mmCIF file of C-alpha atoms and ligand atoms in Angstrom:
data_model
loop_
_atom_site.group_PDB
_atom_site.id
_atom_site.type_symbol
_atom_site.label_atom_id
_atom_site.label_comp_id
_atom_site.label_asym_id
_atom_site.label_seq_id
_atom_site.Cartn_x
_atom_site.Cartn_y
_atom_site.Cartn_z
ATOM 1 C CA MET A 1 0.000 0.000 0.000
ATOM 2 C CA ARG A 2 1.064 3.525 -0.844
ATOM 3 C CA PHE A 3 0.312 6.514 1.373
ATOM 4 C CA ASP A 4 0.797 10.146 0.326
ATOM 5 C CA VAL A 5 0.389 12.943 2.873
ATOM 6 C CA VAL A 6 0.241 16.665 2.044
ATOM 7 C CA SER A 7 0.852 19.123 4.903
ATOM 8 C CA ILE A 8 2.369 22.530 5.685
ATOM 9 C CA PHE A 9 4.094 20.767 8.597
ATOM 10 C CA PRO A 10 5.704 17.696 6.945
ATOM 11 C CA GLU A 11 7.933 17.176 9.974
ATOM 12 C CA TYR A 12 4.756 16.389 11.967
ATOM 13 C CA LEU A 13 4.699 13.030 10.157
ATOM 14 C CA ALA A 14 8.231 12.059 11.287
ATOM 15 C CA PRO A 15 6.895 9.512 13.853
ATOM 16 C CA LEU A 16 5.847 7.368 10.886
ATOM 17 C CA ASP A 17 9.558 6.704 10.314
ATOM 18 C CA LEU A 18 9.589 4.770 13.604
ATOM 19 C CA SER A 19 8.507 1.371 14.957
ATOM 20 C CA LEU A 20 6.172 -0.947 13.049
ATOM 21 C CA ILE A 21 5.221 1.473 10.284
ATOM 22 C CA GLY A 22 8.849 2.547 9.838
ATOM 23 C CA LYS A 23 9.982 -1.083 9.556
ATOM 24 C CA ALA A 24 7.169 -1.898 7.110
ATOM 25 C CA ARG A 25 8.384 0.993 4.940
ATOM 26 C CA THR A 26 11.956 -0.304 5.079
ATOM 27 C CA ASP A 27 10.695 -3.792 4.213
ATOM 28 C CA GLY A 28 8.763 -2.427 1.243
ATOM 29 C CA LEU A 29 5.349 -3.451 2.650
ATOM 30 C CA LEU A 30 4.262 0.186 2.857
ATOM 31 C CA GLU A 31 5.281 3.289 0.886
ATOM 32 C CA LEU A 32 4.859 6.734 2.475
ATOM 33 C CA ASN A 33 5.500 10.011 0.675
ATOM 34 C CA VAL A 34 5.141 13.270 2.610
ATOM 35 C CA HIS A 35 4.712 16.489 0.594
ATOM 36 C CA ASP A 36 5.097 20.093 1.789
ATOM 37 C CA LEU A 37 2.101 22.032 0.462
ATOM 38 C CA ARG A 38 4.235 25.185 0.209
ATOM 39 C CA THR A 39 6.208 23.482 -2.574
ATOM 40 C CA TYR A 40 3.115 24.019 -4.725
ATOM 41 C CA THR A 41 2.772 27.771 -4.119
ATOM 42 C CA LYS A 42 3.875 30.272 -6.762
ATOM 43 C CA ASP A 43 4.323 33.505 -4.819
ATOM 44 C CA ARG A 44 7.416 34.808 -3.055
ATOM 45 C CA HIS A 45 5.863 34.348 0.374
ATOM 46 C CA ARG A 46 4.685 30.800 -0.392
ATOM 47 C CA THR A 47 1.160 31.749 0.700
ATOM 48 C CA VAL A 48 -1.252 28.915 1.547
ATOM 49 C CA ASP A 49 -4.076 30.786 3.298
ATOM 50 C CA ASP A 50 -6.339 33.802 2.969
ATOM 51 C CA THR A 51 -9.317 35.443 4.690
ATOM 52 C CA PRO A 52 -12.678 33.612 4.624
ATOM 53 C CA TYR A 53 -15.474 34.780 2.287
ATOM 54 C CA GLY A 54 -18.494 35.629 4.426
ATOM 55 C CA GLY A 55 -16.269 36.809 7.252
ATOM 56 C CA GLY A 56 -15.545 34.950 10.465
ATOM 57 C CA ALA A 57 -12.444 34.275 12.516
ATOM 58 C CA GLY A 58 -9.248 32.775 11.206
ATOM 59 C CA MET A 59 -7.985 31.982 7.722
ATOM 60 C CA VAL A 60 -8.907 29.403 5.077
ATOM 61 C CA MET A 61 -6.457 27.357 2.972
ATOM 62 C CA LYS A 62 -6.263 28.566 -0.634
ATOM 63 C CA PRO A 63 -7.437 26.039 -3.272
ATOM 64 C CA GLU A 64 -4.738 26.305 -5.950
ATOM 65 C CA PRO A 65 -1.756 24.871 -4.042
ATOM 66 C CA TRP A 66 -3.922 21.878 -3.141
ATOM 67 C CA ALA A 67 -4.932 21.351 -6.764
ATOM 68 C CA GLN A 68 -1.276 21.447 -7.860
ATOM 69 C CA ALA A 69 -0.205 18.970 -5.158
ATOM 70 C CA LEU A 70 -3.096 16.538 -5.627
ATOM 71 C CA THR A 71 -2.771 16.576 -9.426
ATOM 72 C CA GLU A 72 0.919 15.621 -9.184
ATOM 73 C CA ILE A 73 0.098 12.784 -6.776
ATOM 74 C CA ALA A 74 -2.813 11.490 -8.887
ATOM 75 C CA GLU A 75 -0.605 11.442 -12.009
ATOM 76 C CA THR A 76 1.790 8.988 -10.319
ATOM 77 C CA SER A 77 -0.893 6.926 -8.547
ATOM 78 C CA PRO A 78 -0.984 3.153 -9.046
ATOM 79 C CA ALA A 79 -4.760 3.463 -8.554
ATOM 80 C CA SER A 80 -5.254 5.999 -11.353
ATOM 81 C CA VAL A 81 -6.380 3.396 -13.868
ATOM 82 C CA PRO A 82 -9.716 2.930 -15.688
ATOM 83 C CA GLU A 83 -12.538 2.075 -13.252
ATOM 84 C CA ARG A 84 -10.331 2.889 -10.270
ATOM 85 C CA LYS A 85 -9.302 6.058 -8.405
ATOM 86 C CA PRO A 86 -7.048 6.650 -5.391
ATOM 87 C CA THR A 87 -8.891 7.574 -2.193
ATOM 88 C CA LEU A 88 -8.378 11.075 -0.794
ATOM 89 C CA ILE A 89 -8.939 11.249 2.954
ATOM 90 C CA VAL A 90 -9.531 14.766 4.272
ATOM 91 C CA PRO A 91 -9.337 14.824 8.086
ATOM 92 C CA SER A 92 -12.098 17.095 9.396
ATOM 93 C CA PRO A 93 -14.146 17.514 12.580
ATOM 94 C CA ALA A 94 -17.116 17.455 10.181
ATOM 95 C CA GLY A 95 -16.207 14.047 8.725
ATOM 96 C CA GLU A 96 -17.482 10.517 9.179
ATOM 97 C CA VAL A 97 -15.923 9.065 12.345
ATOM 98 C CA PHE A 98 -12.833 6.908 11.870
ATOM 99 C CA THR A 99 -13.466 3.395 13.224
ATOM 100 C CA GLN A 100 -11.736 0.006 13.139
ATOM 101 C CA LYS A 101 -14.311 -0.997 10.520
ATOM 102 C CA LEU A 102 -13.269 1.937 8.327
ATOM 103 C CA ALA A 103 -9.593 1.130 8.988
ATOM 104 C CA TYR A 104 -10.150 -2.396 7.662
ATOM 105 C CA GLU A 105 -12.053 -1.057 4.646
ATOM 106 C CA LEU A 106 -9.265 1.426 3.801
ATOM 107 C CA SER A 107 -6.535 -1.186 4.340
ATOM 108 C CA GLU A 108 -7.843 -2.891 1.181
ATOM 109 C CA GLU A 109 -7.021 0.178 -0.920
ATOM 110 C CA VAL A 110 -3.917 0.384 -3.151
ATOM 111 C CA HIS A 111 -3.273 4.111 -2.643
ATOM 112 C CA LEU A 112 -4.459 6.470 0.081
ATOM 113 C CA VAL A 113 -3.820 10.229 -0.069
ATOM 114 C CA PHE A 114 -4.262 12.439 3.012
ATOM 115 C CA ALA A 115 -4.824 16.206 2.851
ATOM 116 C CA CYS A 116 -3.881 17.790 6.180
ATOM 117 C CA GLY A 117 -5.789 21.025 6.627
ATOM 118 C CA ARG A 118 -4.816 23.782 9.016
ATOM 119 C CA TYR A 119 -6.263 27.199 10.024
ATOM 120 C CA GLU A 120 -10.093 26.930 9.657
ATOM 121 C CA GLY A 121 -9.864 24.249 6.980
ATOM 122 C CA ILE A 122 -9.431 23.848 3.213
ATOM 123 C CA ASP A 123 -11.538 25.755 0.620
ATOM 124 C CA GLU A 124 -14.523 23.410 0.075
ATOM 125 C CA ARG A 125 -14.145 23.639 -3.709
ATOM 126 C CA VAL A 126 -10.968 21.530 -3.435
ATOM 127 C CA LEU A 127 -12.958 18.545 -2.152
ATOM 128 C CA GLU A 128 -15.510 19.039 -4.966
ATOM 129 C CA TRP A 129 -12.810 19.417 -7.651
ATOM 130 C CA ALA A 130 -10.822 16.413 -6.316
ATOM 131 C CA GLY A 131 -13.823 14.133 -6.924
ATOM 132 C CA GLU A 132 -12.802 13.851 -10.583
ATOM 133 C CA GLN A 133 -9.462 12.165 -9.764
ATOM 134 C CA PHE A 134 -10.143 10.722 -6.280
ATOM 135 C CA THR A 135 -12.748 9.024 -4.185
ATOM 136 C CA VAL A 136 -13.015 11.779 -1.566
ATOM 137 C CA ARG A 137 -13.875 11.070 2.098
ATOM 138 C CA ALA A 138 -13.966 13.586 4.945
ATOM 139 C CA VAL A 139 -13.014 11.637 8.084
ATOM 140 C CA SER A 140 -12.968 12.693 11.745
ATOM 141 C CA LEU A 141 -10.727 11.199 14.412
ATOM 142 C CA GLY A 142 -13.400 11.869 17.035
ATOM 143 C CA ASP A 143 -15.736 14.442 18.537
ATOM 144 C CA TYR A 144 -13.215 17.064 19.637
ATOM 145 C CA VAL A 145 -11.361 19.808 17.750
ATOM 146 C CA LEU A 146 -7.670 19.569 16.887
ATOM 147 C CA ASN A 147 -5.583 22.358 15.324
ATOM 148 C CA GLY A 148 -5.100 20.507 12.051
ATOM 149 C CA GLY A 149 -5.228 17.181 10.280
ATOM 150 C CA GLU A 150 -1.705 15.880 10.981
ATOM 151 C CA VAL A 151 -2.453 14.166 14.324
ATOM 152 C CA ALA A 152 -5.448 12.457 12.717
ATOM 153 C CA VAL A 153 -3.272 11.250 9.830
ATOM 154 C CA LEU A 154 -0.686 9.808 12.231
ATOM 155 C CA ALA A 155 -3.452 7.797 13.898
ATOM 156 C CA MET A 156 -5.126 6.722 10.665
ATOM 157 C CA VAL A 157 -1.904 5.664 8.902
ATOM 158 C CA GLU A 158 -0.921 3.582 11.928
ATOM 159 C CA ALA A 159 -4.397 2.029 12.335
ATOM 160 C CA ILE A 160 -4.659 1.246 8.598
ATOM 161 C CA GLY A 161 -1.010 0.338 7.965
ATOM 162 C CA ARG A 162 -0.905 -2.268 10.759
ATOM 163 C CA LEU A 163 -3.751 -4.153 9.053
ATOM 164 C CA VAL A 164 -1.762 -4.615 5.833
ATOM 165 C CA PRO A 165 -0.612 -8.271 5.685
ATOM 166 C CA GLY A 166 2.935 -8.740 6.980
ATOM 167 C CA VAL A 167 3.145 -5.452 8.885
ATOM 168 C CA VAL A 168 2.205 -6.957 12.267
ATOM 169 C CA GLY A 169 4.427 -9.997 12.999
ATOM 170 C CA ASN A 170 1.704 -12.136 14.563
ATOM 171 C CA PRO A 171 -1.611 -11.555 12.728
ATOM 172 C CA GLU A 172 -3.397 -13.389 15.550
ATOM 173 C CA SER A 173 -2.876 -10.296 17.716
ATOM 174 C CA LEU A 174 -5.161 -8.398 15.349
ATOM 175 C CA ILE A 175 -8.006 -10.783 16.110
ATOM 176 C CA GLU A 176 -8.467 -10.266 19.865
ATOM 177 C CA GLU A 177 -7.851 -6.542 20.132
ATOM 178 C CA SER A 178 -10.469 -3.972 20.977
ATOM 179 C CA HIS A 179 -13.177 -3.442 18.394
ATOM 180 C CA SER A 180 -12.101 -6.369 16.193
ATOM 181 C CA ASP A 181 -15.174 -8.335 17.383
ATOM 182 C CA GLY A 182 -17.261 -5.351 18.444
ATOM 183 C CA LEU A 183 -16.073 -5.621 22.058
ATOM 184 C CA LEU A 184 -13.317 -3.941 24.076
ATOM 185 C CA GLU A 185 -10.246 -6.074 24.764
ATOM 186 C CA TYR A 186 -9.745 -8.159 27.898
ATOM 187 C CA PRO A 187 -7.218 -7.180 30.636
ATOM 188 C CA VAL A 188 -3.655 -8.458 30.194
ATOM 189 C CA TYR A 189 -1.019 -9.451 32.781
ATOM 190 C CA THR A 190 2.642 -10.517 32.847
ATOM 191 C CA LYS A 191 5.341 -11.472 35.372
ATOM 192 C CA PRO A 192 5.638 -11.224 38.299
ATOM 193 C CA SER A 193 2.467 -13.136 39.222
ATOM 194 C CA SER A 194 2.413 -11.256 42.556
ATOM 195 C CA TRP A 195 3.128 -7.514 42.361
ATOM 196 C CA ARG A 196 2.719 -5.063 45.251
ATOM 197 C CA GLU A 197 0.323 -7.522 46.917
ATOM 198 C CA ARG A 198 -1.780 -7.757 43.750
ATOM 199 C CA GLU A 199 -2.165 -11.193 42.174
ATOM 200 C CA VAL A 200 -2.696 -12.247 38.580
ATOM 201 C CA PRO A 201 -6.152 -13.923 38.293
ATOM 202 C CA GLU A 202 -5.598 -17.600 39.182
ATOM 203 C CA VAL A 203 -7.327 -18.921 36.046
ATOM 204 C CA LEU A 204 -4.613 -17.347 33.865
ATOM 205 C CA LEU A 205 -1.996 -19.478 35.617
ATOM 206 C CA SER A 206 -4.073 -22.674 35.261
ATOM 207 C CA GLY A 207 -3.148 -23.639 31.724
ATOM 208 C CA ASN A 208 -6.829 -24.477 31.167
ATOM 209 C CA HIS A 209 -7.377 -22.810 27.782
ATOM 210 C CA GLY A 210 -11.141 -23.257 27.867
ATOM 211 C CA LYS A 211 -11.448 -21.530 31.240
ATOM 212 C CA ILE A 212 -8.980 -18.837 30.177
ATOM 213 C CA ALA A 213 -11.004 -18.109 27.018
ATOM 214 C CA LYS A 214 -14.194 -17.930 29.121
ATOM 215 C CA PHE A 215 -12.524 -15.574 31.633
ATOM 216 C CA ARG A 216 -11.319 -13.303 28.847
ATOM 217 C CA ARG A 217 -14.665 -13.245 27.029
ATOM 218 C CA GLU A 218 -16.532 -12.414 30.237
ATOM 219 C CA HIS A 219 -14.107 -9.539 30.942
ATOM 220 C CA GLN A 220 -14.523 -8.224 27.408
ATOM 221 C CA LEU A 221 -18.289 -8.147 27.884
ATOM 222 C CA ARG A 222 -18.090 -6.638 31.380
ATOM 223 C CA ARG A 223 -15.619 -3.958 30.272
ATOM 224 C CA THR A 224 -17.690 -3.074 27.212
ATOM 225 C CA ALA A 225 -20.947 -2.892 29.203
ATOM 226 C CA THR A 226 -19.282 -0.622 31.774
ATOM 227 C CA ARG A 227 -17.135 1.630 29.571
ATOM 228 C CA ARG A 228 -18.889 1.571 26.185
ATOM 229 C CA PRO A 229 -22.582 0.640 26.588
ATOM 230 C CA ASP A 230 -23.127 2.170 23.135
ATOM 231 C CA LEU A 231 -21.196 -0.760 21.631
ATOM 232 C CA ILE A 232 -23.401 -3.302 23.401
ATOM 233 C CA ASP A 233 -26.501 -2.070 21.531
ATOM 234 C CA ALA A 234 -24.723 -2.708 18.211
ATOM 235 C CA LEU A 235 -23.834 -6.345 19.071
ATOM 236 C CA ASP A 236 -25.476 -9.404 17.509
ATOM 237 C CA VAL A 237 -26.235 -11.267 20.782
ATOM 238 C CA SER A 238 -27.759 -14.254 18.968
ATOM 239 C CA SER A 239 -24.340 -15.957 19.215
ATOM 240 C CA PHE A 240 -24.039 -15.221 22.965
ATOM 241 C CA SER A 241 -24.444 -17.921 25.631
ATOM 242 C CA LYS A 242 -27.112 -17.494 28.369
ATOM 243 C CA THR A 243 -24.354 -16.513 30.844
ATOM 244 C CA GLU A 244 -22.923 -13.958 28.437
ATOM 245 C CA ARG A 245 -26.308 -12.338 27.918
ATOM 246 C CA ASN A 246 -26.641 -11.823 31.673
ATOM 247 C CA ILE A 247 -23.288 -10.103 32.183
HETATM 248 N N1 JCK B 1 -9.756 14.564 11.704
HETATM 249 C C1 JCK B 1 -9.949 15.426 12.420
HETATM 250 C C2 JCK B 1 -10.215 16.417 13.404
HETATM 251 C C3 JCK B 1 -9.930 17.790 13.446
HETATM 252 C C4 JCK B 1 -9.333 18.679 12.423
HETATM 253 C C5 JCK B 1 -8.953 18.178 11.180
HETATM 254 C C6 JCK B 1 -8.482 19.045 10.208
HETATM 255 C C7 JCK B 1 -8.387 20.408 10.463
HETATM 256 C C8 JCK B 1 -8.009 21.535 9.703
HETATM 257 C C9 JCK B 1 -8.112 22.653 10.519
HETATM 258 N N2 JCK B 1 -8.560 22.235 11.731
HETATM 259 C C10 JCK B 1 -8.771 23.137 12.871
HETATM 260 C C11 JCK B 1 -10.166 23.650 12.913
HETATM 261 C C12 JCK B 1 -11.196 23.007 12.316
HETATM 262 C C13 JCK B 1 -12.511 23.510 12.402
HETATM 263 C C14 JCK B 1 -12.731 24.669 13.066
HETATM 264 C C15 JCK B 1 -14.135 25.216 13.158
HETATM 265 N N3 JCK B 1 -14.358 26.284 12.158
HETATM 266 C C16 JCK B 1 -15.699 26.860 12.295
HETATM 267 C C17 JCK B 1 -16.100 27.378 10.933
HETATM 268 C C18 JCK B 1 -15.231 26.617 9.946
HETATM 269 C C19 JCK B 1 -14.258 25.812 10.764
HETATM 270 C C20 JCK B 1 -11.670 25.319 13.648
HETATM 271 C C21 JCK B 1 -10.378 24.804 13.575
HETATM 272 C C22 JCK B 1 -8.731 20.893 11.735
HETATM 273 C C23 JCK B 1 -9.198 20.037 12.715
HETATM 274 N N4 JCK B 1 -10.376 18.244 14.624
HETATM 275 N N5 JCK B 1 -10.914 17.235 15.308
HETATM 276 C C24 JCK B 1 -10.846 16.103 14.605
HETATM 277 N N6 JCK B 1 -11.334 14.883 15.016
#
């Protein structure tokens, strides 16, 4: 999978050189190109923003630098072939919420392009214009306001990139993590078995895999019911045992 990110703060994406995503790039499993939007300006001051039509606080990102940057990226896209377009993700507090389900969906794509807005956002006409060369999606990291799209892109690239086959060493660890089955993950423990007078639950030391699986499932359900009751409503309980339904 290829990722392209356009930002006025390209150095914000430096953490993607590290750890799992960094190794996947070195191994050729992922490609990541970061572009400085100011490269695509034409004036001496490399201007990327201007005052908003209709008034209001702050500045809005000018459309033309975005069109120059996105056109260059689309021209070299492996997804720019008949019947196929690269996907342009525009982080925005007004976007659809980014979820594990969406991460899985996007991990199937060949080429993802991210447009990191700043100030009060990007001129809306860019998203309309981009629809000719891209499948455009406005996506929100969550219901709070950040200062720009870069933090959202760091999270999305990590969440999507780790789902690409080969990136995570043991794919089994993708199965039991939070949200993979609609539930939050179970609690985890490691040595020492006794720590500051707190013991690891006995069942986890038993070697009884059936009981361990039951313990973990019950804690997933209990945790989800307590911390995220909204997820419980979305569950298909038809596959739940009588005990599980009463947790
Ligand atoms: N993903 C994601 C995001 C973002 C995000 C993503 C991208 C940009 C680009 C700029 N900002 C800052 C901003 C955005 C909106 C306002 C409100 N204004 C009122 C009238 C027009 C806008 C003000 C500042 C961004 C924030 N925030 N939270 C998320 N989950």
